mmCIF file of C-alpha atoms in Angstrom:
data_model
loop_
_atom_site.group_PDB
_atom_site.id
_atom_site.type_symbol
_atom_site.label_atom_id
_atom_site.label_comp_id
_atom_site.label_asym_id
_atom_site.label_seq_id
_atom_site.Cartn_x
_atom_site.Cartn_y
_atom_site.Cartn_z
ATOM 1 C CA MET A 1 -77.273 -132.313 -87.783
ATOM 2 C CA GLY A 2 -80.034 -134.781 -87.015
ATOM 3 C CA TYR A 3 -83.206 -136.509 -88.080
ATOM 4 C CA GLY A 4 -85.446 -133.745 -89.364
ATOM 5 C CA LEU A 5 -88.056 -132.927 -91.963
ATOM 6 C CA PRO A 6 -86.422 -134.380 -95.116
ATOM 7 C CA GLU A 7 -85.506 -137.606 -93.324
ATOM 8 C CA VAL A 8 -88.928 -138.239 -91.795
ATOM 9 C CA ILE A 9 -90.719 -137.636 -95.109
ATOM 10 C CA ASP A 10 -88.381 -140.133 -96.745
ATOM 11 C CA ASP A 11 -89.030 -142.654 -93.937
ATOM 12 C CA LEU A 12 -92.812 -142.336 -93.540
ATOM 13 C CA ASP A 13 -93.632 -145.764 -94.965
ATOM 14 C CA ARG A 14 -91.060 -147.463 -92.764
ATOM 15 C CA LEU A 15 -92.052 -145.606 -89.589
ATOM 16 C CA PHE A 16 -95.743 -146.350 -89.989
ATOM 17 C CA ILE A 17 -95.431 -149.851 -91.439
ATOM 18 C CA ASN A 18 -97.462 -151.128 -88.483
ATOM 19 C CA GLU A 19 -100.563 -149.011 -88.004
ATOM 20 C CA GLN A 20 -101.071 -150.380 -84.482
ATOM 21 C CA VAL A 21 -97.673 -149.703 -82.927
ATOM 22 C CA VAL A 22 -94.988 -147.195 -83.930
ATOM 23 C CA ILE A 23 -91.448 -147.917 -82.752
ATOM 24 C CA LEU A 24 -89.022 -145.009 -83.022
ATOM 25 C CA PRO A 25 -85.364 -145.953 -83.461
ATOM 26 C CA GLU A 26 -82.452 -144.419 -81.580
ATOM 27 C CA ARG A 27 -81.836 -141.087 -83.316
ATOM 28 C CA PHE A 28 -81.285 -137.376 -82.669
ATOM 29 C CA TYR A 29 -84.700 -135.977 -83.560
ATOM 30 C CA LEU A 30 -85.261 -132.398 -84.719
ATOM 31 C CA PRO A 31 -88.460 -130.291 -84.616
ATOM 32 C CA GLY A 32 -89.187 -131.058 -88.272
ATOM 33 C CA PHE A 33 -89.492 -134.714 -87.363
ATOM 34 C CA TRP A 34 -91.753 -134.209 -84.357
ATOM 35 C CA VAL A 35 -94.359 -132.000 -86.048
ATOM 36 C CA VAL A 36 -94.671 -134.330 -89.046
ATOM 37 C CA PHE A 37 -94.758 -137.422 -86.860
ATOM 38 C CA VAL A 38 -97.474 -136.088 -84.557
ATOM 39 C CA ALA A 39 -99.615 -134.687 -87.386
ATOM 40 C CA LEU A 40 -99.586 -138.051 -89.186
ATOM 41 C CA ALA A 41 -100.021 -140.137 -86.016
ATOM 42 C CA ARG A 42 -103.091 -138.110 -85.073
ATOM 43 C CA GLN A 43 -104.524 -138.465 -88.567
ATOM 44 C CA LYS A 44 -104.018 -142.225 -88.340
ATOM 45 C CA GLN A 45 -105.547 -142.166 -84.834
ATOM 46 C CA ILE A 46 -102.600 -143.964 -83.270
ATOM 47 C CA PRO A 47 -102.947 -143.686 -79.458
ATOM 48 C CA HIS A 48 -100.043 -142.322 -77.462
ATOM 49 C CA GLU A 49 -99.559 -145.572 -75.560
ATOM 50 C CA LYS A 50 -98.826 -147.332 -78.864
ATOM 51 C CA VAL A 51 -95.777 -145.153 -79.580
ATOM 52 C CA ALA A 52 -92.582 -146.810 -78.338
ATOM 53 C CA LEU A 53 -89.626 -144.488 -77.716
ATOM 54 C CA PRO A 54 -85.952 -145.241 -77.116
ATOM 55 C CA SER A 55 -84.936 -144.517 -73.517
ATOM 56 C CA SER A 56 -82.694 -141.636 -74.584
ATOM 57 C CA VAL A 57 -85.688 -139.805 -76.054
ATOM 58 C CA SER A 58 -88.448 -140.476 -73.513
ATOM 59 C CA GLY A 59 -87.521 -137.691 -71.084
ATOM 60 C CA TYR A 60 -87.239 -135.107 -73.853
ATOM 61 C CA ALA A 61 -90.491 -136.312 -75.399
ATOM 62 C CA GLY A 62 -92.255 -135.683 -72.115
ATOM 63 C CA ALA A 63 -90.771 -132.203 -71.828
ATOM 64 C CA ILE A 64 -91.988 -131.112 -75.275
ATOM 65 C CA GLY A 65 -95.465 -132.520 -74.594
ATOM 66 C CA LEU A 66 -95.374 -135.371 -77.096
ATOM 67 C CA PHE A 67 -97.855 -137.565 -75.253
ATOM 68 C CA THR A 68 -100.493 -134.875 -74.773
ATOM 69 C CA ALA A 69 -100.002 -133.874 -78.416
ATOM 70 C CA LEU A 70 -100.755 -137.513 -79.292
ATOM 71 C CA GLY A 71 -103.985 -137.418 -77.318
ATOM 72 C CA ALA A 72 -103.098 -138.287 -73.719
ATOM 73 C CA LEU A 73 -105.671 -136.752 -71.388
ATOM 74 C CA LYS A 74 -103.136 -136.143 -68.612
ATOM 75 C CA ASP A 75 -99.723 -134.554 -68.785
ATOM 76 C CA ASP A 76 -97.509 -136.879 -66.750
ATOM 77 C CA TYR A 77 -94.302 -134.886 -67.163
ATOM 78 C CA PRO A 78 -93.056 -134.605 -63.545
ATOM 79 C CA HIS A 79 -91.015 -131.403 -63.839
ATOM 80 C CA ARG A 80 -91.781 -127.727 -64.191
ATOM 81 C CA ARG A 81 -91.042 -126.590 -67.728
ATOM 82 C CA LYS A 82 -88.942 -123.614 -66.642
ATOM 83 C CA ASN A 83 -87.163 -123.334 -69.997
ATOM 84 C CA GLN A 84 -90.324 -123.480 -72.094
ATOM 85 C CA GLY A 85 -90.456 -120.436 -74.345
ATOM 86 C CA LYS A 86 -86.733 -119.935 -73.826
ATOM 87 C CA ASN A 87 -84.824 -123.046 -74.895
ATOM 88 C CA TYR A 88 -87.710 -124.893 -76.515
ATOM 89 C CA GLY A 89 -91.343 -124.582 -77.509
ATOM 90 C CA CYS A 90 -93.693 -127.495 -76.834
ATOM 91 C CA LEU A 91 -95.598 -129.426 -79.466
ATOM 92 C CA ILE A 92 -98.845 -127.489 -79.773
ATOM 93 C CA ASN A 93 -101.914 -128.345 -81.804
ATOM 94 C CA LEU A 94 -102.888 -125.258 -83.813
ATOM 95 C CA ASP A 95 -106.536 -125.946 -83.149
ATOM 96 C CA ASN A 96 -107.829 -122.465 -82.291
ATOM 97 C CA PRO A 97 -106.605 -118.859 -81.939
ATOM 98 C CA VAL A 98 -105.709 -119.255 -78.251
ATOM 99 C CA LEU A 99 -103.448 -122.265 -78.814
ATOM 100 C CA THR A 100 -102.012 -120.704 -81.964
ATOM 101 C CA ASN A 101 -101.121 -117.552 -80.042
ATOM 102 C CA SER A 102 -99.499 -119.697 -77.345
ATOM 103 C CA ALA A 103 -97.423 -121.500 -79.978
ATOM 104 C CA VAL A 104 -96.349 -118.182 -81.517
ATOM 105 C CA ALA A 105 -95.379 -116.849 -78.082
ATOM 106 C CA GLN A 106 -93.242 -119.905 -77.311
ATOM 107 C CA ILE A 107 -91.386 -119.874 -80.628
ATOM 108 C CA ASN A 108 -90.825 -116.130 -80.535
ATOM 109 C CA GLY A 109 -89.780 -116.425 -76.894
ATOM 110 C CA CYS A 110 -87.023 -118.816 -77.954
ATOM 111 C CA ILE A 111 -85.901 -116.390 -80.648
ATOM 112 C CA ARG A 112 -85.848 -113.361 -78.373
ATOM 113 C CA ALA A 113 -84.246 -115.161 -75.420
ATOM 114 C CA ASN A 114 -81.319 -116.385 -77.483
ATOM 115 C CA VAL A 115 -80.283 -113.221 -79.258
ATOM 116 C CA ASP A 116 -78.143 -110.997 -77.057
ATOM 117 C CA HIS A 117 -79.893 -107.828 -78.184
ATOM 118 C CA PRO A 118 -83.605 -108.512 -78.790
ATOM 119 C CA ASP A 119 -83.988 -105.101 -80.448
ATOM 120 C CA SER A 120 -81.911 -106.315 -83.378
ATOM 121 C CA ARG A 121 -83.746 -105.391 -86.550
ATOM 122 C CA GLY A 122 -83.799 -109.035 -87.536
ATOM 123 C CA ILE A 123 -85.760 -110.163 -84.485
ATOM 124 C CA ALA A 124 -88.919 -108.129 -84.985
ATOM 125 C CA ASP A 125 -89.130 -109.182 -88.628
ATOM 126 C CA LEU A 126 -88.664 -112.868 -87.879
ATOM 127 C CA CYS A 127 -91.119 -112.904 -84.970
ATOM 128 C CA GLU A 128 -93.717 -111.243 -87.165
ATOM 129 C CA VAL A 129 -93.244 -113.893 -89.838
ATOM 130 C CA VAL A 130 -93.610 -116.690 -87.260
ATOM 131 C CA GLY A 131 -96.954 -115.240 -86.187
ATOM 132 C CA GLU A 132 -98.238 -115.021 -89.718
ATOM 133 C CA LEU A 133 -96.945 -118.477 -90.636
ATOM 134 C CA LEU A 134 -98.711 -120.207 -87.727
ATOM 135 C CA ASP A 135 -101.820 -118.133 -88.276
ATOM 136 C CA ASN A 136 -101.797 -119.370 -91.859
ATOM 137 C CA VAL A 137 -101.506 -123.000 -90.734
ATOM 138 C CA TRP A 138 -104.412 -122.561 -88.327
ATOM 139 C CA SER A 139 -106.440 -120.912 -91.082
ATOM 140 C CA HIS A 140 -105.849 -123.615 -93.698
ATOM 141 C CA GLY A 141 -104.998 -126.694 -91.629
ATOM 142 C CA LYS A 142 -107.894 -126.334 -89.133
ATOM 143 C CA SER A 143 -106.932 -128.537 -86.173
ATOM 144 C CA THR A 144 -104.425 -130.732 -88.085
ATOM 145 C CA GLY A 145 -101.433 -128.415 -87.600
ATOM 146 C CA TYR A 146 -98.654 -128.726 -85.001
ATOM 147 C CA SER A 147 -95.646 -126.556 -84.209
ATOM 148 C CA MET A 148 -92.620 -126.605 -81.919
ATOM 149 C CA ALA A 149 -89.195 -125.008 -81.450
ATOM 150 C CA GLN A 150 -85.797 -125.992 -80.090
ATOM 151 C CA VAL A 151 -82.539 -124.178 -79.414
ATOM 152 C CA TYR A 152 -79.382 -126.222 -80.013
ATOM 153 C CA GLN A 153 -76.092 -125.189 -78.386
ATOM 154 C CA SER A 154 -72.728 -126.536 -79.514
ATOM 155 C CA GLU A 155 -69.168 -125.445 -78.803
ATOM 156 C CA THR A 156 -69.098 -123.237 -81.876
ATOM 157 C CA LYS A 157 -72.640 -121.984 -82.443
ATOM 158 C CA LYS A 158 -76.225 -121.751 -81.266
ATOM 159 C CA GLU A 159 -79.028 -122.731 -83.655
ATOM 160 C CA ILE A 160 -82.641 -121.649 -83.239
ATOM 161 C CA MET A 161 -84.984 -124.054 -85.029
ATOM 162 C CA PHE A 162 -88.749 -124.122 -85.402
ATOM 163 C CA ALA A 163 -91.100 -126.267 -87.440
ATOM 164 C CA VAL A 164 -94.766 -126.539 -88.325
ATOM 165 C CA ALA A 165 -96.770 -129.167 -90.200
ATOM 166 C CA ASP A 166 -100.406 -129.794 -91.051
ATOM 167 C CA LYS A 167 -102.486 -132.442 -92.797
ATOM 168 C CA GLY A 168 -104.586 -130.049 -94.847
ATOM 169 C CA ILE A 169 -104.999 -130.246 -98.603
ATOM 170 C CA GLY A 170 -101.644 -128.679 -99.481
ATOM 171 C CA PHE A 171 -100.646 -125.719 -101.629
ATOM 172 C CA LYS A 172 -101.685 -127.102 -104.995
ATOM 173 C CA ASP A 173 -105.247 -128.035 -104.070
ATOM 174 C CA GLU A 174 -105.644 -124.978 -101.828
ATOM 175 C CA VAL A 175 -104.798 -122.626 -104.696
ATOM 176 C CA ASN A 176 -106.618 -124.633 -107.341
ATOM 177 C CA LYS A 177 -109.910 -124.471 -105.463
ATOM 178 C CA GLN A 178 -109.844 -120.669 -105.669
ATOM 179 C CA ASN A 179 -111.124 -118.777 -108.685
ATOM 180 C CA LEU A 180 -107.732 -117.499 -109.815
ATOM 181 C CA GLY A 181 -108.147 -118.210 -113.515
ATOM 182 C CA PHE A 182 -105.522 -120.975 -113.670
ATOM 183 C CA LYS A 183 -104.778 -124.419 -112.255
ATOM 184 C CA PHE A 184 -101.489 -125.916 -111.128
ATOM 185 C CA LYS A 185 -100.537 -129.360 -112.401
ATOM 186 C CA THR A 186 -97.580 -129.947 -110.083
ATOM 187 C CA ASP A 187 -96.719 -129.264 -106.447
ATOM 188 C CA ARG A 188 -93.551 -127.460 -107.506
ATOM 189 C CA GLN A 189 -95.578 -124.973 -109.534
ATOM 190 C CA SER A 190 -97.724 -124.246 -106.492
ATOM 191 C CA ILE A 191 -94.685 -123.659 -104.253
ATOM 192 C CA GLU A 192 -93.046 -121.397 -106.816
ATOM 193 C CA TRP A 193 -96.252 -119.357 -107.017
ATOM 194 C CA CYS A 194 -96.880 -119.210 -103.251
ATOM 195 C CA ILE A 195 -93.420 -117.852 -102.400
ATOM 196 C CA GLN A 196 -93.773 -114.941 -104.801
ATOM 197 C CA LYS A 197 -94.588 -111.516 -103.391
ATOM 198 C CA GLY A 198 -98.315 -110.788 -103.335
ATOM 199 C CA ASN A 199 -99.467 -114.322 -104.177
ATOM 200 C CA SER A 200 -101.901 -115.972 -101.776
ATOM 201 C CA SER A 201 -104.647 -118.577 -101.961
ATOM 202 C CA LYS A 202 -106.735 -116.106 -99.956
ATOM 203 C CA LEU A 203 -106.786 -113.452 -102.663
ATOM 204 C CA ASN A 204 -110.163 -114.399 -104.102
ATOM 205 C CA ILE A 205 -111.909 -115.711 -100.993
ATOM 206 C CA VAL A 206 -115.298 -114.029 -100.761
ATOM 207 C CA VAL A 207 -116.993 -113.777 -97.364
ATOM 208 C CA ASP A 208 -120.798 -113.870 -97.361
ATOM 209 C CA PRO A 209 -121.936 -110.568 -95.744
ATOM 210 C CA TRP A 210 -125.081 -112.338 -94.481
ATOM 211 C CA ALA A 211 -123.180 -115.235 -92.889
ATOM 212 C CA GLN A 212 -124.075 -116.070 -89.280
ATOM 213 C CA SER A 213 -121.240 -115.740 -86.765
ATOM 214 C CA LEU A 214 -120.155 -118.806 -84.805
ATOM 215 C CA PRO A 215 -117.643 -119.076 -81.950
ATOM 216 C CA ASP A 216 -114.422 -120.811 -82.911
ATOM 217 C CA ASP A 217 -115.173 -123.791 -80.639
ATOM 218 C CA ALA A 218 -118.636 -124.453 -82.080
ATOM 219 C CA LEU A 219 -119.098 -128.177 -82.690
ATOM 220 C CA HIS A 220 -121.772 -127.822 -85.377
ATOM 221 C CA ASN A 221 -123.796 -125.339 -87.401
ATOM 222 C CA PRO A 222 -127.080 -124.756 -85.500
ATOM 223 C CA TYR A 223 -128.539 -122.808 -88.424
ATOM 224 C CA GLY A 224 -128.658 -125.746 -90.825
ATOM 225 C CA GLN A 225 -126.711 -126.608 -93.969
ATOM 226 C CA ASN A 226 -128.378 -123.934 -96.096
ATOM 227 C CA VAL A 227 -127.136 -121.058 -93.904
ATOM 228 C CA SER A 228 -123.515 -119.948 -94.344
ATOM 229 C CA THR A 229 -121.434 -119.227 -91.243
ATOM 230 C CA ILE A 230 -118.193 -117.493 -90.361
ATOM 231 C CA SER A 231 -115.968 -117.932 -87.314
ATOM 232 C CA LEU A 232 -115.818 -115.143 -84.747
ATOM 233 C CA ALA A 233 -112.146 -115.914 -84.211
ATOM 234 C CA PRO A 234 -109.816 -113.325 -85.738
ATOM 235 C CA ASN A 235 -107.323 -114.328 -88.407
ATOM 236 C CA HIS A 236 -104.621 -111.835 -89.240
ATOM 237 C CA HIS A 237 -103.048 -113.733 -92.122
ATOM 238 C CA GLN A 238 -102.288 -111.336 -94.952
ATOM 239 C CA GLY A 239 -101.051 -113.817 -97.551
ATOM 240 C CA LEU A 240 -97.406 -112.705 -97.470
ATOM 241 C CA GLY A 241 -95.974 -115.123 -94.908
ATOM 242 C CA LEU A 242 -94.154 -117.435 -97.295
ATOM 243 C CA TYR A 243 -92.655 -114.658 -99.362
ATOM 244 C CA LYS A 244 -91.369 -112.939 -96.229
ATOM 245 C CA LEU A 245 -90.116 -116.206 -94.734
ATOM 246 C CA VAL A 246 -88.072 -117.058 -97.831
ATOM 247 C CA GLU A 247 -86.640 -113.538 -97.950
ATOM 248 C CA LEU A 248 -85.672 -113.648 -94.265
ATOM 249 C CA VAL A 249 -84.079 -117.087 -94.577
ATOM 250 C CA LYS A 250 -81.902 -115.747 -97.390
ATOM 251 C CA ARG A 251 -81.233 -112.462 -95.594
ATOM 252 C CA PHE A 252 -80.113 -114.095 -92.332
ATOM 253 C CA LYS A 253 -78.324 -117.058 -93.939
ATOM 254 C CA GLY A 254 -80.743 -119.562 -92.448
ATOM 255 C CA GLN A 255 -81.877 -122.950 -93.682
ATOM 256 C CA LEU A 256 -85.373 -123.860 -94.849
ATOM 257 C CA HIS A 257 -87.165 -127.065 -95.835
ATOM 258 C CA LEU A 258 -90.704 -126.767 -97.171
ATOM 259 C CA VAL A 259 -92.668 -129.845 -98.235
ATOM 260 C CA THR A 260 -96.074 -130.112 -99.842
ATOM 261 C CA GLY A 261 -97.319 -132.995 -101.976
ATOM 262 C CA ASN A 262 -94.355 -134.704 -103.618
ATOM 263 C CA CYS A 263 -92.087 -131.639 -103.769
ATOM 264 C CA MET A 264 -89.558 -130.141 -101.367
ATOM 265 C CA LEU A 265 -88.088 -126.648 -101.498
ATOM 266 C CA GLN A 266 -84.728 -126.356 -99.766
ATOM 267 C CA ILE A 267 -82.726 -123.203 -99.050
ATOM 268 C CA GLU A 268 -79.191 -123.594 -97.707
ATOM 269 C CA ASN A 269 -77.394 -121.054 -95.546
ATOM 270 C CA ASN A 270 -75.485 -119.862 -98.620
ATOM 271 C CA GLY A 271 -78.796 -118.814 -100.193
ATOM 272 C CA ASN A 272 -78.853 -121.660 -102.716
ATOM 273 C CA LEU A 273 -82.463 -122.635 -103.527
ATOM 274 C CA THR A 274 -83.325 -126.077 -104.920
ATOM 275 C CA TYR A 275 -86.413 -128.191 -105.576
ATOM 276 C CA SER A 276 -86.539 -131.978 -105.357
ATOM 277 C CA GLU A 277 -89.206 -134.560 -106.076
ATOM 278 C CA LEU A 278 -90.013 -136.864 -103.160
ATOM 279 C CA SER A 279 -90.711 -140.581 -103.184
ATOM 280 C CA ASN A 280 -93.327 -140.100 -100.454
ATOM 281 C CA SER A 281 -96.081 -137.543 -100.864
ATOM 282 C CA TRP A 282 -97.120 -135.352 -97.901
ATOM 283 C CA GLN A 283 -100.762 -134.355 -97.931
ATOM 284 C CA GLY A 284 -100.593 -130.916 -96.371
ATOM 285 C CA VAL A 285 -97.664 -128.586 -95.706
ATOM 286 C CA ALA A 286 -94.567 -129.041 -93.545
ATOM 287 C CA ILE A 287 -91.936 -126.358 -92.896
ATOM 288 C CA SER A 288 -88.715 -126.390 -90.888
ATOM 289 C CA CYS A 289 -86.412 -123.380 -90.359
ATOM 290 C CA SER A 290 -83.061 -122.994 -88.653
ATOM 291 C CA PHE A 291 -81.131 -119.791 -87.914
ATOM 292 C CA ASN A 292 -77.705 -119.184 -86.458
ATOM 293 C CA GLN A 293 -77.911 -116.918 -83.409
ATOM 294 C CA LEU A 294 -75.092 -114.683 -84.667
ATOM 295 C CA SER A 295 -76.762 -114.166 -88.044
ATOM 296 C CA LEU A 296 -79.870 -112.842 -86.304
ATOM 297 C CA TYR A 297 -77.823 -110.579 -84.054
ATOM 298 C CA ASN A 298 -75.661 -109.221 -86.872
ATOM 299 C CA PRO A 299 -77.828 -109.289 -89.993
ATOM 300 C CA PRO A 300 -76.339 -108.157 -93.307
ATOM 301 C CA ILE A 301 -77.163 -104.838 -94.899
ATOM 302 C CA ASP A 302 -80.917 -104.454 -95.129
ATOM 303 C CA ASP A 303 -82.743 -105.143 -98.327
ATOM 304 C CA ASN A 304 -84.655 -101.891 -98.794
ATOM 305 C CA GLU A 305 -87.723 -103.501 -100.357
ATOM 306 C CA LEU A 306 -88.060 -106.109 -97.604
ATOM 307 C CA VAL A 307 -87.545 -103.571 -94.821
ATOM 308 C CA SER A 308 -90.126 -101.261 -96.397
ATOM 309 C CA LEU A 309 -92.595 -104.165 -96.663
ATOM 310 C CA MET A 310 -92.115 -105.157 -93.020
ATOM 311 C CA HIS A 311 -92.560 -101.535 -91.914
ATOM 312 C CA ARG A 312 -95.844 -101.194 -93.808
ATOM 313 C CA LEU A 313 -97.129 -104.461 -92.343
ATOM 314 C CA ARG A 314 -96.332 -103.297 -88.818
ATOM 315 C CA GLU A 315 -97.993 -99.967 -89.460
ATOM 316 C CA GLY A 316 -101.272 -101.440 -90.637
ATOM 317 C CA GLY A 317 -100.900 -104.416 -92.931
ATOM 318 C CA ARG A 318 -101.044 -102.418 -96.171
ATOM 319 C CA THR A 319 -98.791 -103.489 -99.044
#
């Protein structure tokens, strides 16, 4: 369909061959590309004025907020974004709970606006997963994560696509640093573990009951290095986002690409799940999802276990 997550990972070395100027070729870019590109450009501290775009892309790039995502202090886009949260969701840095909530609202707005009956049982489940997924990226990626969404309309179908990427430490190192009693040797092992029901790198995180509270926007620890702190910002991540996402992609015949380290998990719309080893390694996590509008409106017969899980999460987060 276009230039998305698998293609940009494969092309990272070529895109960033010159660390001073990045020239994007003429292509049809998907959300998976934009979130990975911005996350890496920010890590490399490439200023927005050093990113050269083809003329066919420049207007769209302004609409999705590419230049402000790359660090521009002023948003020069001259038009009102009347379709934001309906036909697309801007590139948003998942830097704090407020921005993360805004990103969730825009992506879920695109989902709800493009399904004829928003009370479809598939919509509430998917929107809940989006919230938990972005919350997870904010929790683990801490200011390196970006998300966006786009709705694509053709003569035969409408596709709702969203993507998120961060430059954190990735699944393998995130899990291995916890006291779980085992260590992963490969990125594939970490993905296989993380998409299983009940598995989460947060399972054994212990919060110091004497830790001093800090606001989420605190620039430093005023109590000194010997005093532990905890953010006042809420985090509702329950450790089930990836399991639920994979189940929903299969249930609604969607497509998924998930990259961490040198491994990519891919799920096709026929439910086929494959792993592949990548030539370029991605430090962090990148995820791209696409759903056909009609599949969300007319989901197949419910999987009783998944529906029961989603109901319990909505009722109080107990599994």
